[in-house]
Short mmCIF file of C-alpha atoms and ligand atoms in Angstrom, two decimals:
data_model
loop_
_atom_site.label_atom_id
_atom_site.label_comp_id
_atom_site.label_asym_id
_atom_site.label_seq_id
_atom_site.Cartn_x
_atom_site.Cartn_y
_atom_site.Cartn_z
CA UNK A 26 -42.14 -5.00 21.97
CA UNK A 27 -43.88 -8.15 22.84
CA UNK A 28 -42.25 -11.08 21.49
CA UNK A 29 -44.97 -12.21 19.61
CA UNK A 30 -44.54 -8.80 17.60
CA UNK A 31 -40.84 -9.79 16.78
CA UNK A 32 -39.94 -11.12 12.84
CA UNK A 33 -37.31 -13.79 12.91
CA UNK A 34 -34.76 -13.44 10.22
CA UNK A 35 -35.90 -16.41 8.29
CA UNK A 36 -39.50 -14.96 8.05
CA UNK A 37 -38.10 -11.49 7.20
CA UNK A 38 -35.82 -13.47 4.48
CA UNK A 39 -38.86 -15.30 2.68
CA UNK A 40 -41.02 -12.29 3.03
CA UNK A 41 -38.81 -10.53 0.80
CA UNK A 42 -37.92 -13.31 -1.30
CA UNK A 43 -41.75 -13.72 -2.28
CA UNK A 44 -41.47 -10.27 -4.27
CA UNK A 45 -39.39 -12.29 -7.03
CA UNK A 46 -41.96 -14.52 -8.11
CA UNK A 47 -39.51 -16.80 -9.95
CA UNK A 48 -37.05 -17.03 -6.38
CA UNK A 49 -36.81 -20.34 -5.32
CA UNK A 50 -35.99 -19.63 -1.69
CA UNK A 51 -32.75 -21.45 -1.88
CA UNK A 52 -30.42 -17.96 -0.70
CA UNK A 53 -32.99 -17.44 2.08
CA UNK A 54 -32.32 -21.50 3.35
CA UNK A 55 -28.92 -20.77 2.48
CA UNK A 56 -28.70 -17.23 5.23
CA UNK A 57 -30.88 -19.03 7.52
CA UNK A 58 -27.65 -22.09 7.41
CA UNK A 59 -24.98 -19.39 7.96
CA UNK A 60 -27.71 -17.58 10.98
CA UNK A 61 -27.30 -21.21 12.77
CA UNK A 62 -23.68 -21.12 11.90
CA UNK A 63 -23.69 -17.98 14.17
CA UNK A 64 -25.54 -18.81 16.16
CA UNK A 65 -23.16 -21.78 17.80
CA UNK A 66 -19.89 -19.65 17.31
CA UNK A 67 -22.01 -17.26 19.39
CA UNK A 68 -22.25 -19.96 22.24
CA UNK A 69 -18.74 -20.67 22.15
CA UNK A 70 -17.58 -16.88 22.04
CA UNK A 71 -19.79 -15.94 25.09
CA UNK A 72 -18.11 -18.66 26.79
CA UNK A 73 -14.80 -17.75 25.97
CA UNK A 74 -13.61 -16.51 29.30
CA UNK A 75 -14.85 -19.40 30.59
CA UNK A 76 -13.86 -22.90 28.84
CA UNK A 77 -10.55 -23.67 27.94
CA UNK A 78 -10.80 -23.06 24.89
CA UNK A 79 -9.66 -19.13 24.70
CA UNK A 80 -5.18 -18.77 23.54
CA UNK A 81 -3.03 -19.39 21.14
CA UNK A 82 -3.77 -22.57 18.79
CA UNK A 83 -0.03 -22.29 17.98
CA UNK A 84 -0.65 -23.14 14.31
CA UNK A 85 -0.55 -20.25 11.39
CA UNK A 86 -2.82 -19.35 8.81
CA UNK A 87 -1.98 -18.97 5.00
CA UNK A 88 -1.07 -15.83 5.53
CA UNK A 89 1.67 -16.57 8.26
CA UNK A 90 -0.83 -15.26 11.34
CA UNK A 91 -1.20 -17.12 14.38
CA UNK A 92 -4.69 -18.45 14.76
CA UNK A 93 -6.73 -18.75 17.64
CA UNK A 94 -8.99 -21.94 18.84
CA UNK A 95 -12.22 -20.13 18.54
CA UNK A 96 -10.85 -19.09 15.00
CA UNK A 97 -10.49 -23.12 14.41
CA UNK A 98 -13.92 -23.67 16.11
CA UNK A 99 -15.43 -20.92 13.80
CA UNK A 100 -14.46 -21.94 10.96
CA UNK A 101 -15.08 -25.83 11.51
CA UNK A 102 -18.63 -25.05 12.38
CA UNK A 103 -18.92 -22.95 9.37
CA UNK A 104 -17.72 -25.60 7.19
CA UNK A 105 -19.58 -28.14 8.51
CA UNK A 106 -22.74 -26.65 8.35
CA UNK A 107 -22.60 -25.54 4.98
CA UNK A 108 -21.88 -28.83 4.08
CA UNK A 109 -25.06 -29.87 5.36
CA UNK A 110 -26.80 -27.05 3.81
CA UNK A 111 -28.35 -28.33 0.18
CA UNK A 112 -27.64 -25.03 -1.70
CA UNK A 113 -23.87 -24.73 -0.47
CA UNK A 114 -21.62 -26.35 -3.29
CA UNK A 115 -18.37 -25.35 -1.80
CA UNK A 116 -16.77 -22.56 0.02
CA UNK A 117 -13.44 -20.51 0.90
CA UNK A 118 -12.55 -19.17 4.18
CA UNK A 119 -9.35 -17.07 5.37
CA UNK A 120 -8.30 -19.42 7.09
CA UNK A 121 -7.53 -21.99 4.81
CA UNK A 122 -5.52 -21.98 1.77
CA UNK A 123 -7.56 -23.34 -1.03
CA UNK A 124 -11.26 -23.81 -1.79
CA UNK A 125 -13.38 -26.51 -0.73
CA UNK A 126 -15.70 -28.19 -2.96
CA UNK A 127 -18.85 -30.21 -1.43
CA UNK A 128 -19.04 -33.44 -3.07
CA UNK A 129 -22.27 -35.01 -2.15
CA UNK A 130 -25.15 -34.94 -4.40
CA UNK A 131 -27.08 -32.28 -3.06
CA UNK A 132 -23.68 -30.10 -3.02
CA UNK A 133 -22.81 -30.77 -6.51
CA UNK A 134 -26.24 -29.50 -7.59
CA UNK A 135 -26.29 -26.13 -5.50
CA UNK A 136 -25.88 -22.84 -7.17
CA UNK A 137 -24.40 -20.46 -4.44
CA UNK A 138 -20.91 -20.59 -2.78
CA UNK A 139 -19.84 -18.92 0.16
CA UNK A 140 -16.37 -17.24 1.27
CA UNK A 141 -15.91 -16.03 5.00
CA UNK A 142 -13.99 -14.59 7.81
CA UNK A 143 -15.15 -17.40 10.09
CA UNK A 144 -13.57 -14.76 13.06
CA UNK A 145 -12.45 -11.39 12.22
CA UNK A 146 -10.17 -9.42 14.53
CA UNK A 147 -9.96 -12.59 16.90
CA UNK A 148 -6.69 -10.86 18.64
CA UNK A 149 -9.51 -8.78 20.51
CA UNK A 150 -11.06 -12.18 21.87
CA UNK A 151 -8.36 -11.64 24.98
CA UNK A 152 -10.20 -8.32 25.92
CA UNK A 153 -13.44 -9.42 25.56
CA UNK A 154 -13.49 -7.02 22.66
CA UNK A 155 -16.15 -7.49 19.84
CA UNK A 156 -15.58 -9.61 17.00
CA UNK A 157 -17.52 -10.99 14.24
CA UNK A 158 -17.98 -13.47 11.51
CA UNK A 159 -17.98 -12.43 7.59
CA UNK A 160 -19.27 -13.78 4.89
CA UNK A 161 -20.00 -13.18 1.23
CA UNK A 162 -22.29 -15.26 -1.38
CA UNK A 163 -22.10 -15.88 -5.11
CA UNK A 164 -23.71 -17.55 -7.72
CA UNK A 165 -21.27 -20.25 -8.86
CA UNK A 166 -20.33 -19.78 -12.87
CA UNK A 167 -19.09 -23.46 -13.08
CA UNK A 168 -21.27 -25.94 -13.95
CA UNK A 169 -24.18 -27.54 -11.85
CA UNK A 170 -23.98 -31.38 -11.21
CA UNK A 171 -20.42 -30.86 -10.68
CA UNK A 172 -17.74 -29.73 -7.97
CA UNK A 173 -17.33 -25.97 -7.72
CA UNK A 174 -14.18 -24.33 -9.25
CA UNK A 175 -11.53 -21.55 -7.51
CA UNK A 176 -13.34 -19.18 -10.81
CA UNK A 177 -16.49 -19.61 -8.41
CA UNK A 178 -14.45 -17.82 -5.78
CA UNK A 179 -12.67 -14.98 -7.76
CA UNK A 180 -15.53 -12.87 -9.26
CA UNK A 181 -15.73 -9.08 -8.46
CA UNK A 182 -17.62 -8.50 -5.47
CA UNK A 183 -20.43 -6.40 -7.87
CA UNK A 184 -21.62 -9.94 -8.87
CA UNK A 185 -22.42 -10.83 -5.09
CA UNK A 186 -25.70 -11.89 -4.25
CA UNK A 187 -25.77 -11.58 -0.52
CA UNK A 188 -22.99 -10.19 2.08
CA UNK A 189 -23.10 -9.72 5.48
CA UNK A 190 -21.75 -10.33 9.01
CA UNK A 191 -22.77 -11.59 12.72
CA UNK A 192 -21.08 -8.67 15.24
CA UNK A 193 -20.53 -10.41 18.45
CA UNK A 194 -20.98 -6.93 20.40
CA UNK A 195 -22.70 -6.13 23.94
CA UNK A 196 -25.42 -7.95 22.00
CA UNK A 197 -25.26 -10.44 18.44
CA UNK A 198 -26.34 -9.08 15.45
CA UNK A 199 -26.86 -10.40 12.16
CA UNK A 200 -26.69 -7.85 9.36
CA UNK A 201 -27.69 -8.68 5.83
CA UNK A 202 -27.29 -7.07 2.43
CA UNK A 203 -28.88 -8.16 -0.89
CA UNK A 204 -29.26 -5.67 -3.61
CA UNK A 205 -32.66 -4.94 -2.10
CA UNK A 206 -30.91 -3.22 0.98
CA UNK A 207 -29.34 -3.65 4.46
CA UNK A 208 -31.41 -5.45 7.48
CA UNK A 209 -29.68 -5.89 11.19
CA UNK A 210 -31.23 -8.63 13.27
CA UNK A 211 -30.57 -9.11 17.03
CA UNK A 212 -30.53 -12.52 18.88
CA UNK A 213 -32.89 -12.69 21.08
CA UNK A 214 -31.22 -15.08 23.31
CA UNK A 215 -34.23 -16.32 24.89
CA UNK A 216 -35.84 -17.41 21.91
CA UNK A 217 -32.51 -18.49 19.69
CA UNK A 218 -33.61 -16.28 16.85
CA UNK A 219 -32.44 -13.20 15.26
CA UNK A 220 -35.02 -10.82 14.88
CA UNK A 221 -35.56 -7.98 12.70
CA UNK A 222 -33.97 -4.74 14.87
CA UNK A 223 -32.44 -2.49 12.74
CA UNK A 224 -34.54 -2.51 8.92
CA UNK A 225 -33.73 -1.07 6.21
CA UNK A 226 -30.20 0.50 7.28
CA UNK A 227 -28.31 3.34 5.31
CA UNK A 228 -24.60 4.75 5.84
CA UNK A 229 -25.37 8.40 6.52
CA UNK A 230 -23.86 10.73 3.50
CA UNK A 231 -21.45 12.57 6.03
CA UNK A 232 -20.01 11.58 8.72
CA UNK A 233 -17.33 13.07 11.98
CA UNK A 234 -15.42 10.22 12.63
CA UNK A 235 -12.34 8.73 10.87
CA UNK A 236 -11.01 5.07 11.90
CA UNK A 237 -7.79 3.61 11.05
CA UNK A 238 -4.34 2.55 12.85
CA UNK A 239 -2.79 5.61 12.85
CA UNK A 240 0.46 4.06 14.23
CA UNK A 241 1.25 3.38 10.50
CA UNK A 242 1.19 6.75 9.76
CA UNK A 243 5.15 7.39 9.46
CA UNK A 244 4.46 4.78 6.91
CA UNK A 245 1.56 6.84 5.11
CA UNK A 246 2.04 8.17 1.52
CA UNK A 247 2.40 12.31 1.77
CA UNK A 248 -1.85 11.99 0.79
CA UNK A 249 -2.82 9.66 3.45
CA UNK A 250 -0.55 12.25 5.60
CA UNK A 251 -2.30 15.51 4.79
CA UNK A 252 -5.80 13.65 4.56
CA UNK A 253 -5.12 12.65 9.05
CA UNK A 254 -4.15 16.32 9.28
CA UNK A 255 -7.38 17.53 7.94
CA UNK A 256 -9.00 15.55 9.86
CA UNK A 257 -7.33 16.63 12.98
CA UNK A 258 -7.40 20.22 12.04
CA UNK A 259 -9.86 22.76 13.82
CA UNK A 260 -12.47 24.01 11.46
CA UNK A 261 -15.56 25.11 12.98
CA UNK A 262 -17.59 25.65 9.48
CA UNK A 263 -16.98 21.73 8.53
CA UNK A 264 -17.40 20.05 12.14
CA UNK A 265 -13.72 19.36 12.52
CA UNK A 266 -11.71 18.39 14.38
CA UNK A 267 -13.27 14.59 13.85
CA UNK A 268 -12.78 12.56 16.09
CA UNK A 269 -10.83 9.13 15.88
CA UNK A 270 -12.48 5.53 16.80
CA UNK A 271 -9.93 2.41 16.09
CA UNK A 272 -11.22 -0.91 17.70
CA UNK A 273 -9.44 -3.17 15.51
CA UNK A 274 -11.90 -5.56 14.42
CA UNK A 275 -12.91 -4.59 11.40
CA UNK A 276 -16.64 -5.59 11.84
CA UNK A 277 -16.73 -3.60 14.96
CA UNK A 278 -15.16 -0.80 13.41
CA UNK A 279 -17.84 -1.35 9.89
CA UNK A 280 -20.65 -1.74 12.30
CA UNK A 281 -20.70 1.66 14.04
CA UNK A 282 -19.69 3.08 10.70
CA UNK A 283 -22.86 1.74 8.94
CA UNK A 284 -24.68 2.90 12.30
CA UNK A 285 -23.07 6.59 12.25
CA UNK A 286 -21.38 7.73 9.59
CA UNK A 287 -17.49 8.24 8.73
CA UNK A 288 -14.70 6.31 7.32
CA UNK A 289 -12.78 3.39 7.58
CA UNK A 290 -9.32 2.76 6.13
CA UNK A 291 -6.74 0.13 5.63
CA UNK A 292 -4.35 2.31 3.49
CA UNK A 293 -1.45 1.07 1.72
CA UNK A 294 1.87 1.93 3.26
CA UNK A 295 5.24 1.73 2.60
CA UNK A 296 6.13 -1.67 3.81
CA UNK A 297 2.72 -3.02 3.43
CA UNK A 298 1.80 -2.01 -0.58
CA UNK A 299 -1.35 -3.72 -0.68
CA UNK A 300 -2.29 -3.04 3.03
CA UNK A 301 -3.70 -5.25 5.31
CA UNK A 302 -7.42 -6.66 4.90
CA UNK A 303 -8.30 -9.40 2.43
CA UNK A 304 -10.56 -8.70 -1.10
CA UNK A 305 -12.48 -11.63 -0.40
CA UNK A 306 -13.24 -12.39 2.94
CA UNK A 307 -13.29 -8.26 4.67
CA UNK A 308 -13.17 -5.77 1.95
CA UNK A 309 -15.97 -7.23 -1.00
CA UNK A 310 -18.59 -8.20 1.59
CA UNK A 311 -18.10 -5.12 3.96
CA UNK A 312 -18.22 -2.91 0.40
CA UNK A 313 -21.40 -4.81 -1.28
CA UNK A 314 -22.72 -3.64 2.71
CA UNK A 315 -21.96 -0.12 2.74
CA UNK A 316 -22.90 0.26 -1.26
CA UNK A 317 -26.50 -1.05 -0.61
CA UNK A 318 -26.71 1.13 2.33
CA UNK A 319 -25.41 4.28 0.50
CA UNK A 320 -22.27 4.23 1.21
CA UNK A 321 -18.95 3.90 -0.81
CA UNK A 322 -15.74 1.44 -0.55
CA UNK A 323 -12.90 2.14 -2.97
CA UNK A 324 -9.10 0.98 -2.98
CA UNK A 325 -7.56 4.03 -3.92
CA UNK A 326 -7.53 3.26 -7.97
CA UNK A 327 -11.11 2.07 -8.17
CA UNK A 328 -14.69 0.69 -6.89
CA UNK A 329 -13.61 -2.01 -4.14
CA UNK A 330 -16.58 -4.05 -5.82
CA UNK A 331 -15.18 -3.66 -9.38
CA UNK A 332 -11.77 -5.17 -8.85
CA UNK A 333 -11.23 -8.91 -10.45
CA UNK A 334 -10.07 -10.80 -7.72
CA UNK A 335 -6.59 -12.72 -9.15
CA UNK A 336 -6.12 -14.73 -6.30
CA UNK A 337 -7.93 -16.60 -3.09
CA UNK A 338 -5.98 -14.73 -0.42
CA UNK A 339 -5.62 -10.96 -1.98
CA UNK A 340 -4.94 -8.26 0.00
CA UNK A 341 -6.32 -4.67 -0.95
CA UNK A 342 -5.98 -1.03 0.34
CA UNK A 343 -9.74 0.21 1.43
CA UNK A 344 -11.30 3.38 2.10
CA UNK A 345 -15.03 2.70 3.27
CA UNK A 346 -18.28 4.47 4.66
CA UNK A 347 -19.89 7.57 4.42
CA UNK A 348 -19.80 8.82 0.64
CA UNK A 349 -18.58 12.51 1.22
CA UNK A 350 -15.51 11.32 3.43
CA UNK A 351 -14.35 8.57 0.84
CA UNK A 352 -14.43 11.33 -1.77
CA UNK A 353 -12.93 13.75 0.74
CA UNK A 354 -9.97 11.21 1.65
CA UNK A 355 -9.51 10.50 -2.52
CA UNK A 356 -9.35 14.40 -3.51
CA UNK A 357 -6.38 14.34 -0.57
CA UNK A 358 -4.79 11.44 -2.01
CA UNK A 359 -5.22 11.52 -5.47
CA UNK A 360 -3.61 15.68 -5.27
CA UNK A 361 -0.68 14.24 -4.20
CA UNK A 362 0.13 10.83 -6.19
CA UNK A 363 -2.50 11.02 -8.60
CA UNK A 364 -3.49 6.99 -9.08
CA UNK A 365 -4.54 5.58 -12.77
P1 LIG B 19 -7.70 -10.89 11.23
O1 LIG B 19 -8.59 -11.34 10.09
O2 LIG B 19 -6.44 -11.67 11.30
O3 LIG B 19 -8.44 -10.82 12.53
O4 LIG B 19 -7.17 -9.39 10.87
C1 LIG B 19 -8.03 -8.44 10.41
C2 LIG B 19 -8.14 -7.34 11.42
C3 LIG B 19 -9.33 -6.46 11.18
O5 LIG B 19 -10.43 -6.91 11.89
C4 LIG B 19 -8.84 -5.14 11.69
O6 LIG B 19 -9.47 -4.07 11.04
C5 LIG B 19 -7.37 -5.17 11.38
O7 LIG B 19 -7.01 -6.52 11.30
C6 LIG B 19 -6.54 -4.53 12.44
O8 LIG B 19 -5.22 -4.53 12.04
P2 LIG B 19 -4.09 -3.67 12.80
O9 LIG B 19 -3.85 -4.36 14.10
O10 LIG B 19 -2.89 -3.75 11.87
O11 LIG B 19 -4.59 -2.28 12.96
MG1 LIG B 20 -10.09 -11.06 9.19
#
């Protein structure tokens, strides 16, 4: 394709914006501030072999986790240039442990706030592994004119406006979700634009591949157990045995599932009851995703995207992707330890 034939993200965005007649264009100034955002953490991860700026930070997140420096540079850039944005009025990231409200006048009076992963599964930036940036977007329910609340941050994810992600693979991608589907955009580095690549996505129904760490497994409930052994058994008929993908980086992992099917799980286990991977910042946007593509995203109990988030840093069991393998998983784990 010639580039003159390519769509930029921010012309995509407005395009589809100008089917709501009474849209204002504020979320599509609002993706194109988190598309710059991504773009510079881009720069700095491409250079990470390179600059001094790749280790251990040797300070710990909320959550007691070692951070990285390009975790730090992440989310500083995020935060600062969402700051700048005028329809950002405050935001939440993993790595720090309370909200932040923008206090300028422009701030005050915007009606979205965002919550990210400014750099999910950044212990893969040592293997030049790929890694990504998450983010999720609400309408705030506080009142305009004045700083942003934490009730801004802790509605269900089915009340999202936008989610999405930048996947800083063997190329960058931007991929987008509203409720009027799923768009992947690829920087073309030439140009410093993401450009429409991958329109109109959808999770296929089935999939062959199941992705998890199954190093927990000992810790697996009896379910979960007989659920891996299905998958590993031989079964001609149904396409097994499937076979098993684990990058550990979530978006990497979410990213070939959206792309080919199967299913992605952070199960509870028995030293880890809530699992692993945070409600607000992996699981809602990554579900809000895979839902507008088709796909499914539950915790075991319910609809990922229906649970009432009680706190900032929650942590939730997930079972993601392709619809007939989420059900297929819940049938194994509900026989066993049937859930309310
Ligand atoms: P992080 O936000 O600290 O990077 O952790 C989240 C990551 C996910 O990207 C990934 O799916 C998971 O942790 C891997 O965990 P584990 O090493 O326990 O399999
Ligand atoms: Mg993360």
């Amino acid at each position: 394709m010639s580039q003159s034939n390519l769509i930029t993200m921010d012309e995509f965005t407005i395009r589809e914006t100008r089917k709501f007649p009474q849209a204002t264009g504020d979320l599509s100034a609002l993706l194109r501030d988190i598309g710059l955002a991504g773009k510079i953490i881009n720069n700095q991860v491409r250079r990470a072999g390179l600059v001094d700026i790749l280790g251990k930070h040797g300070a710990t997140n909320v959550q007691g986790e070692e951070q990285m420096k390009l975790d730090i540079f992440a989310n500083d850039t995020l935060i600062k240039i969402l700051k700048n944005s005028t329809e950002c009025a405050g935001i939440a990231s993993e790595e720090n442990d309370e909200h932040l409200s923008y206090e300028d006048t422009f701030s005050l009076n915007s009606k979205y706030v965002v919550l990210f992963d400014p750099l999910d599964g950044s212990s893969n930036i040592d293997v030049n592994a790929p890694i990504g940036t998450i983010f999720a977007i609400y309408r705030r329910v506080s009142e305009l004119g004045k700083s942003c609340t934490e009730a801004d941050f802790l509605q269900p994810g089915n009340r999202l406006m936008a989610a999405g992600y930048v996947i800083f693979g063997s190329s960058t991608m931007l991929v987008y979700a509203t409720r009027l589907g799923v768009n992947g955009f690829t920087l073309e580095p030439s140009i410093g634009e993401f450009c429409l690549s991958h329109p109109n996505m959808k999770c296929p129904e089935n999939g062959k591949i199941y992705s998890l760490n199954q190093g927990n497994s000992i810790k697996f409930s009896d379910g979960m157990q007989s659920y891996l052994n299905y998958c590993m058994e031989s079964n001609k008929e149904e396409g097994r045995p499937f076979s098993h993908r684990y990058i550990g980086s979530m978006v990497a992992d979410m990213h070939r599932t959206l792309l080919k099917g199967g299913i992605f799980m952070y199960p509870a286990d028995k030293s880890n009851v809530n699992g692993k991977l945070r409600l607000q910042y992996e699981c809602n946007p990554m579900a809000f995703i895979l839902e507008a593509a088709g796909g499914k995203a539950v915790s075991g109990s319910q609809n990922i995207l229906d649970i009432t988030p009680t706190e900032l840093h929650q942590r939730v069991p997930i079972f993601i992707g392709s619809k007939k393998m989420v059900d297929k998983v819940m049938e194994y784990v509900k026989e066993h330890e049937p859930v309310s």
